Amino acid sequence: LLRAAADGGLALAQHNLGQALLQGNGVAQDPSEAARWFTRAAEQGLAVAQERLGALHEHGRGVAQDDVLASAWYSLALSNGQRSAGERLAALERRLAPDQRERARQLVPTLVPVRR
């Protein structure tokens, strides 16, 4: 049922399927597949999925480790109301060089496709 809802485009179902795949809850653990589902939900504007993608990129779990991209996802999640992303963003940005912080800021508007 969850996979059918996720396949049907429901962002929360996509996030929940990603979470199940990340943790191995009721399905085989697959962080790479989890990242794909989180991305689908995040691209629909689901802030909790955007924060999760930040964490995956920060720790290199299921995706390439990339602090700049992690910072961009955290920033987007925060701007969409995911307050816990603010703490993660602040901690990460303390480790980034000024040019990395600037690249992250420039990436934010490119993360989510424009919907018309």
PDB file of C-alpha atoms in Angstrom, residues 12-13 22 26 34 37 43 49 55 63 69 71 74 77 95 106 109-110 112:
ATOM      1  CA  LEU A  12       4.352  11.920   2.461  1.00  0.00           C
ATOM      2  CA  ALA A  13       4.146   8.308   1.252  1.00  0.00           C
ATOM      3  CA  LEU A  22      16.702   3.735   5.129  1.00  0.00           C
ATOM      4  CA  GLY A  26       9.497  -4.140   6.622  1.00  0.00           C
ATOM      5  CA  ALA A  34      15.752   5.632   0.163  1.00  0.00           C
ATOM      6  CA  TRP A  37      12.322   8.403  -2.638  1.00  0.00           C
ATOM      7  CA  GLU A  43      11.074  17.988  -5.012  1.00  0.00           C
ATOM      8  CA  ALA A  49      12.271  15.018   3.164  1.00  0.00           C
ATOM      9  CA  ALA A  55      21.470  14.520   6.451  1.00  0.00           C
ATOM     10  CA  VAL A  63      24.495   9.325  -1.773  1.00  0.00           C
ATOM     11  CA  LEU A  69      24.715  20.074  -1.045  1.00  0.00           C
ATOM     12  CA  SER A  71      23.819  22.745   3.506  1.00  0.00           C
ATOM     13  CA  TYR A  74      19.002  22.035   5.077  1.00  0.00           C
ATOM     14  CA  ALA A  77      14.010  22.650   4.466  1.00  0.00           C
ATOM     15  CA  ARG A  95      32.614  23.729   9.279  1.00  0.00           C
ATOM     16  CA  GLN A 106      23.431  29.488  -4.905  1.00  0.00           C
ATOM     17  CA  PRO A 109      16.935  27.592  -5.915  1.00  0.00           C
ATOM     18  CA  THR A 110      18.106  24.805  -8.237  1.00  0.00           C
ATOM     19  CA  VAL A 112      13.373  21.870  -6.673  1.00  0.00           C
TER      20      VAL A 112
END
